[in-house]
Tab-separated table of C-alpha atoms in Angstrom:
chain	number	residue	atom	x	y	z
B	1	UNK	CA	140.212	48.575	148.790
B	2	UNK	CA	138.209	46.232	146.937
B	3	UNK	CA	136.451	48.576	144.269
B	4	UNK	CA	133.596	47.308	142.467
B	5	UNK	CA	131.774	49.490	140.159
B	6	UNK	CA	132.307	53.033	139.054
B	7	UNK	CA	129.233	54.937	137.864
B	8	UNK	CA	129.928	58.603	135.985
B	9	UNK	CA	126.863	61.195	135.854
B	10	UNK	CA	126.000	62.688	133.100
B	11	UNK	CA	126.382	67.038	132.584
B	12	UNK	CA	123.544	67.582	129.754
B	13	UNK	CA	124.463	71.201	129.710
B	14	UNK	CA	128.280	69.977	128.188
B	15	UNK	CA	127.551	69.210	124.571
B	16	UNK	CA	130.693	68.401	123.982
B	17	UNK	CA	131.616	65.933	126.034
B	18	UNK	CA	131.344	62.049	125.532
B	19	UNK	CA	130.873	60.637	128.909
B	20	UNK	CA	131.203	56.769	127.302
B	21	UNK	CA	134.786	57.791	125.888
B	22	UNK	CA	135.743	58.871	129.616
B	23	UNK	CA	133.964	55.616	130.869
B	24	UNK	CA	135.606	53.612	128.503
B	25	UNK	CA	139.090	55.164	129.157
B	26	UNK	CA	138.613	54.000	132.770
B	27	UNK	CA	137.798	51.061	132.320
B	28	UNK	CA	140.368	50.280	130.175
B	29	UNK	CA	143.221	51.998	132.717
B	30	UNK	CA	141.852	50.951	136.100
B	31	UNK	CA	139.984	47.135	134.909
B	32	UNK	CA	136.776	48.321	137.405
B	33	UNK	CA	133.810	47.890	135.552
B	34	UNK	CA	132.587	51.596	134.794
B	35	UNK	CA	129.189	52.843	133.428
B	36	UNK	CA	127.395	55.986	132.453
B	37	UNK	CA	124.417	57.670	133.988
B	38	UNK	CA	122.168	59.962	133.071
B	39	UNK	CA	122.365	63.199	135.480
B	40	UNK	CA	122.486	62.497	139.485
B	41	UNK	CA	118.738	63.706	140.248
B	42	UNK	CA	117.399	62.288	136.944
B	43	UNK	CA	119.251	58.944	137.749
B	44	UNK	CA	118.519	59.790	141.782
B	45	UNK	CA	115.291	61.084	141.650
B	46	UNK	CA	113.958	63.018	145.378
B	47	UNK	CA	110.708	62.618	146.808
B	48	UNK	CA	110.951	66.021	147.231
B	49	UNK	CA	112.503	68.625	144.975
B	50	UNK	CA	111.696	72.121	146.513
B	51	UNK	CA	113.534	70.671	149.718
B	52	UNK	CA	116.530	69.727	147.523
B	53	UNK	CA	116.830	72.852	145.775
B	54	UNK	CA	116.694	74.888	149.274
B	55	UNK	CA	119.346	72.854	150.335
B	56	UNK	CA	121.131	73.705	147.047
B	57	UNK	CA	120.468	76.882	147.036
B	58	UNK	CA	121.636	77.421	150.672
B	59	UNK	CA	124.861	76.178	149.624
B	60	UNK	CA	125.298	79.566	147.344
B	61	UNK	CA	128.485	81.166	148.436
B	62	UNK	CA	128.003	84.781	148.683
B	63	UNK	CA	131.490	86.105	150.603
B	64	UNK	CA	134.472	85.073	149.189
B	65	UNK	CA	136.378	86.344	151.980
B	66	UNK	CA	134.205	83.498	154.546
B	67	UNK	CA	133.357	80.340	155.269
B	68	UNK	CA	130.120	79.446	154.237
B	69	UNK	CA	127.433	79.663	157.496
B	70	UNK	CA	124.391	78.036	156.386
B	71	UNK	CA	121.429	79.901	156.151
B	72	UNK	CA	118.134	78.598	158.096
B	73	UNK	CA	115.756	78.982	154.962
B	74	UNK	CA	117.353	80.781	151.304
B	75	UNK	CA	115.247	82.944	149.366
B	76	UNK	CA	112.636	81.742	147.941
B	77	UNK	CA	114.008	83.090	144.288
B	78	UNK	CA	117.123	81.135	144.543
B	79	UNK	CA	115.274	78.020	145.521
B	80	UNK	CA	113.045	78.459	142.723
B	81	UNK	CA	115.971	79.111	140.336
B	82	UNK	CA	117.631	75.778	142.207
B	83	UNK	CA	114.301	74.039	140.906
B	84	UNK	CA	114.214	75.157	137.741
B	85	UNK	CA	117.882	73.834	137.102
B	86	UNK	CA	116.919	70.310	138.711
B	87	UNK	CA	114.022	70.335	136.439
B	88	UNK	CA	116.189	71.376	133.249
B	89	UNK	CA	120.259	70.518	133.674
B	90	UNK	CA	120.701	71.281	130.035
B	91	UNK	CA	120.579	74.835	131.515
B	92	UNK	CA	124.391	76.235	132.301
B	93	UNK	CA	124.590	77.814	135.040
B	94	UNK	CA	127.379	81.450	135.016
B	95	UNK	CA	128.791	83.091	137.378
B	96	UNK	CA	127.373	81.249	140.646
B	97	UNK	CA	129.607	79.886	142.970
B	98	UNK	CA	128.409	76.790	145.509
B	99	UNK	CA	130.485	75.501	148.469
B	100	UNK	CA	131.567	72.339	147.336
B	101	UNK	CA	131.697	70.048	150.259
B	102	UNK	CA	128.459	71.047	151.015
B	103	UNK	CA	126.695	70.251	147.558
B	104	UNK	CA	128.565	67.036	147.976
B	105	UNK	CA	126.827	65.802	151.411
B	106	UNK	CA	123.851	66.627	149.510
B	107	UNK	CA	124.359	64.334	146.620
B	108	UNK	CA	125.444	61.751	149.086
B	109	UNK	CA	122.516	62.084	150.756
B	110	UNK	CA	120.512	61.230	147.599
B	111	UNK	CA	122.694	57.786	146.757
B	112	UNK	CA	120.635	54.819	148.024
B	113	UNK	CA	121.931	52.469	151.140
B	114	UNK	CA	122.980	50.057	148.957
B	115	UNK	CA	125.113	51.950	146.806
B	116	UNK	CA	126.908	54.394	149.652
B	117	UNK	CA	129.843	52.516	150.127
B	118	UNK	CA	132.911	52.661	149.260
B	119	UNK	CA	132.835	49.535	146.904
B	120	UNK	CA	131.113	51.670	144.474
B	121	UNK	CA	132.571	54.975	143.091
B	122	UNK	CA	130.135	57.922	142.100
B	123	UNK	CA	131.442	60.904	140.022
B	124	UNK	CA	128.968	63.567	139.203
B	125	UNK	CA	129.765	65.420	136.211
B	126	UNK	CA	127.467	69.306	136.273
B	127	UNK	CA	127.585	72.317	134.986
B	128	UNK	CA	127.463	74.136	138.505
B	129	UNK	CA	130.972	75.280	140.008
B	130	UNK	CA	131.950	74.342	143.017
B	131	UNK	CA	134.671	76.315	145.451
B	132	UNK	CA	136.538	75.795	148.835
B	133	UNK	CA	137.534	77.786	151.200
B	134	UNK	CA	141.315	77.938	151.594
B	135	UNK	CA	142.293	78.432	155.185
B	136	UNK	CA	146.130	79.979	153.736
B	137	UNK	CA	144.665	82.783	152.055
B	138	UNK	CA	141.161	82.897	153.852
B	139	UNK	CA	138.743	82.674	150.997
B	140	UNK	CA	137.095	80.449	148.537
B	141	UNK	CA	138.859	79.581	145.175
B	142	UNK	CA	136.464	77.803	142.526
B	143	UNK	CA	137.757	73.759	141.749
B	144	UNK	CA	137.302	71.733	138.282
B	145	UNK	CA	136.665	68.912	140.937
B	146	UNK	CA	135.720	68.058	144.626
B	147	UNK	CA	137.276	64.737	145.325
B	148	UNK	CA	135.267	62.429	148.254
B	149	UNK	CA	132.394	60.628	148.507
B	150	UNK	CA	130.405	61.263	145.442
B	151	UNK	CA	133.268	63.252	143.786
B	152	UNK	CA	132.038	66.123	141.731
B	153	UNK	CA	133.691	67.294	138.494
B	154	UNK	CA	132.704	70.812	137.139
B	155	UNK	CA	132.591	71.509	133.447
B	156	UNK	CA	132.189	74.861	134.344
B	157	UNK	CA	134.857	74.417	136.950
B	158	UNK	CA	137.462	72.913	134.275
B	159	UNK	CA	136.687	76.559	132.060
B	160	UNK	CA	136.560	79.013	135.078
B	161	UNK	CA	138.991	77.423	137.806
B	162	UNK	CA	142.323	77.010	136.378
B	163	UNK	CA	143.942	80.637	135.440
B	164	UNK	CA	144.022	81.617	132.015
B	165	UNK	CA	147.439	82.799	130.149
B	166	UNK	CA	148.285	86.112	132.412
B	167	UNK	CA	148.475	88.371	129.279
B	168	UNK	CA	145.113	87.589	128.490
B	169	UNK	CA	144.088	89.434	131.988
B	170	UNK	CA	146.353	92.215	131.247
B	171	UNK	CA	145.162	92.476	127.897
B	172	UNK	CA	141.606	92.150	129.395
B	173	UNK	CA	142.529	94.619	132.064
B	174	UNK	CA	144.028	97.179	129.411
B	175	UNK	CA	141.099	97.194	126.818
B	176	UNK	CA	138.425	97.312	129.929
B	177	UNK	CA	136.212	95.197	128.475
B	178	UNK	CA	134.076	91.724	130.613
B	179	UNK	CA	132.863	88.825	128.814
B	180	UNK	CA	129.764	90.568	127.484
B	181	UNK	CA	132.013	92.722	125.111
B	182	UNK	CA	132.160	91.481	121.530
B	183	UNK	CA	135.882	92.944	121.953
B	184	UNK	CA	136.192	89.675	124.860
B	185	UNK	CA	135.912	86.860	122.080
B	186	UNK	CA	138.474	88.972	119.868
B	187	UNK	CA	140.912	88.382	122.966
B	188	UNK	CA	140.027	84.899	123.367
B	189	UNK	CA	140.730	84.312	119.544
B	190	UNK	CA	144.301	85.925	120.279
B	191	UNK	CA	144.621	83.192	122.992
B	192	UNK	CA	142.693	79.959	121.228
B	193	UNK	CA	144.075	76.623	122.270
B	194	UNK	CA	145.772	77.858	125.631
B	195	UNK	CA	143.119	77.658	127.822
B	196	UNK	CA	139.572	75.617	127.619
B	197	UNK	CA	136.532	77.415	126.322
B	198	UNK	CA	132.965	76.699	126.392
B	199	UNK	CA	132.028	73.576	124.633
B	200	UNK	CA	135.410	72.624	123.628
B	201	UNK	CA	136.316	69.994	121.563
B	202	UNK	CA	138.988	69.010	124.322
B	203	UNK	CA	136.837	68.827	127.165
B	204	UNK	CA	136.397	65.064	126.681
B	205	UNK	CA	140.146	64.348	127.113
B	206	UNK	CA	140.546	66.436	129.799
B	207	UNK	CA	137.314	65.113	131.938
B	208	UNK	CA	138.926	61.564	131.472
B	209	UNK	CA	142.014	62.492	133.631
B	210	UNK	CA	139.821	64.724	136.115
B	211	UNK	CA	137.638	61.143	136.073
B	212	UNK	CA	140.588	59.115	137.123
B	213	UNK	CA	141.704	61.391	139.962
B	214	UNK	CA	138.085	61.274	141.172
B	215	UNK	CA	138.732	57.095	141.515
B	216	UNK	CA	141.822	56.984	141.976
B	217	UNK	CA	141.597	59.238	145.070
B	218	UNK	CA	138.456	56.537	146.650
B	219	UNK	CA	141.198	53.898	146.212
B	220	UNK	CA	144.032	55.649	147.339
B	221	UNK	CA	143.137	58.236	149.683
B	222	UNK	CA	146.248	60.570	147.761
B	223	UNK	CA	144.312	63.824	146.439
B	224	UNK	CA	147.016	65.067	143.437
B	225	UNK	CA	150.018	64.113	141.943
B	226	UNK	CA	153.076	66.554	141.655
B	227	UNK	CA	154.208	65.401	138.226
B	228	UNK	CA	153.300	67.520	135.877
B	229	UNK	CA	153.220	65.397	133.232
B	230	UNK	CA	150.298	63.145	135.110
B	231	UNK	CA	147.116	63.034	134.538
B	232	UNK	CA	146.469	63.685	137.855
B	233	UNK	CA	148.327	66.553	137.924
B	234	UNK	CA	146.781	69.418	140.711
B	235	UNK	CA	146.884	72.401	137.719
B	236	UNK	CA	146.672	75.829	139.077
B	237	UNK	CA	146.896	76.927	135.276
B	238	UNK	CA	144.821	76.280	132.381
B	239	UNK	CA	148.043	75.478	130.148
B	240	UNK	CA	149.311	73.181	133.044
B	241	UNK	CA	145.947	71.524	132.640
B	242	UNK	CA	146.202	70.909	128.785
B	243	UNK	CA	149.403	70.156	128.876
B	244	UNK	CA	148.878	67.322	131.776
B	245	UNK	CA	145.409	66.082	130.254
B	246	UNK	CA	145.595	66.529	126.419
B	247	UNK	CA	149.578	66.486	125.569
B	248	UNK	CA	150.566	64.102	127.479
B	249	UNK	CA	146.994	62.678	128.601
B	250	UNK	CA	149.264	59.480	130.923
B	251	UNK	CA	149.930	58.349	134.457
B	252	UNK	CA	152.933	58.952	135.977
B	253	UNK	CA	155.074	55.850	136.043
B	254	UNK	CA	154.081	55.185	140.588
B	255	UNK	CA	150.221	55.759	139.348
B	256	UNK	CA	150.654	53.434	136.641
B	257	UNK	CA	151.929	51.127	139.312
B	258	UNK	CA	148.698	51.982	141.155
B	259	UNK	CA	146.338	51.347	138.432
B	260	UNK	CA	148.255	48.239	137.229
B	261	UNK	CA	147.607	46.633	141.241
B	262	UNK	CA	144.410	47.671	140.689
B	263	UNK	CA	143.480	46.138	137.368
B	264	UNK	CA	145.582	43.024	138.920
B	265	UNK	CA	144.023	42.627	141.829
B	266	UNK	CA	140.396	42.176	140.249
B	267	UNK	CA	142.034	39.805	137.703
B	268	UNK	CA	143.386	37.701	140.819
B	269	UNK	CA	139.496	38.019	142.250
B	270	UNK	CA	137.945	36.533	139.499
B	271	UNK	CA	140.173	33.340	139.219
């Protein structure tokens, strides 16, 4: 597939996170020409934004146990809260789970004609976190990323989705405490640097890998690699994650292959 352009989104809620570095890293790996943007509805601005934030807010899962069945009109508090986040993304947003396929038609169906093809790929970088419902165990698990057509990549996702170290639930378990207790940041002091925190000085180094499966997967169609030591690397684990994105932060040798053909086949273009 003859890729053009790849445009990354800005998440002004992550203030750690240097969205140039990750645009730079894949443009230097994959030879497309990549630039930032500022956040999807302040770049992609809708004509009207109570009708996007219903639509947002009717993508609010509320049963983990099934599929999302959209509702006809949401209540008019969770639109207004869906407003209120449109109007101010530097807002996080805890503990709120959205089906992800379904925010992603929506942000597709904010891209202009022009730029909805596959020639151009979109990756949406937001604070919100995004689940899917697994048909093997019948209910939704939250994702660090949604690949398709714009892909979506969750900082919230890349803190809450992958499991932590499982002594820090049984520790978490044993002391009965939730992440209100002051005794919660004591635990996560016992754990620090196994698992990704809020603001964390890694989260740039990790959203460059989770940026390259996003592309990689419009050009390839392939969702995840099964080498953990790739980049691309489907982590169920937050130290599978770290270890994939920030210790050994490569391709695989076949996806190096990939992104090599890639940056070789533009070269070959332009002569």
């Amino acid at each position: 597939m003859d890729l053009r352009r790849v445009y990354l989104y800005e998440d002004p809620s992550a203030a750690t996170l240097d969205l140039r570095a990750v645009a730079g890293h894949v443009r230097q790996v994959l030879g497309v020409p990549t630039s930032v943007r500022k956040e999807f509805f302040r770049h992609h601005p809708v004509p009207d934004l109570d009708e996007i934030a219903a639509k947002i807010a009717a993508t609010r899962v509320t049963d983990l146990s099934r599929p999302l069945v959209p509702m006809g009109s949401p209540p008019p508090a969770l639109a207004l809260f869906e407003r209120r986040l449109l109007e101010t993304p530097e807002r996080r947003v805890p503990g709120v789970l959205y089906d992800g396929f379904r925010l992603q038609g929506i942000l597709r169906s904010a891209l202009p004609p022009k730029e909805r093809t596959l020639a151009v790929a979109h990756v949406a970088f937001t604070s919100r976190l995004p689940g899917t419902f697994d048909d093997a165990d019948r209910r939704y698990h939250a994702r660090a990323v949604v690949l398709g057509f714009p892909a979506i990549v969750s900082t919230s996702g890349l803190v809450e989705a992958p499991a932590k170290p499982r002594g820090f639930y049984a520790a978490k378990r044993g002391l009965r405490i939730d992440s209100a207790d002051a005794r919660y940041e004591a635990l996560k002091q016992e754990y620090a640097g196994r698992f990704l925190d809020w603001d964390d000085p890694r989260l740039t180094q990790v959203a460059k890998g989770y940026a390259l499966q996003a592309v990689l997967h419009q050009v390839t169609g392939e969702a995840f690699c099964d080498d953990a030591d790739c980049v691309l690397f489907n982590a169920h684990w937050q130290e599978e994650m770290l270890h994939a994105q920030v210790e050994s932060g490569l391709l695989c040798a076949r996806h190096r292959k990939v992104a090599e053909g890639l940056r070789g086949g533009r070269r070959s273009r332009r002569r």
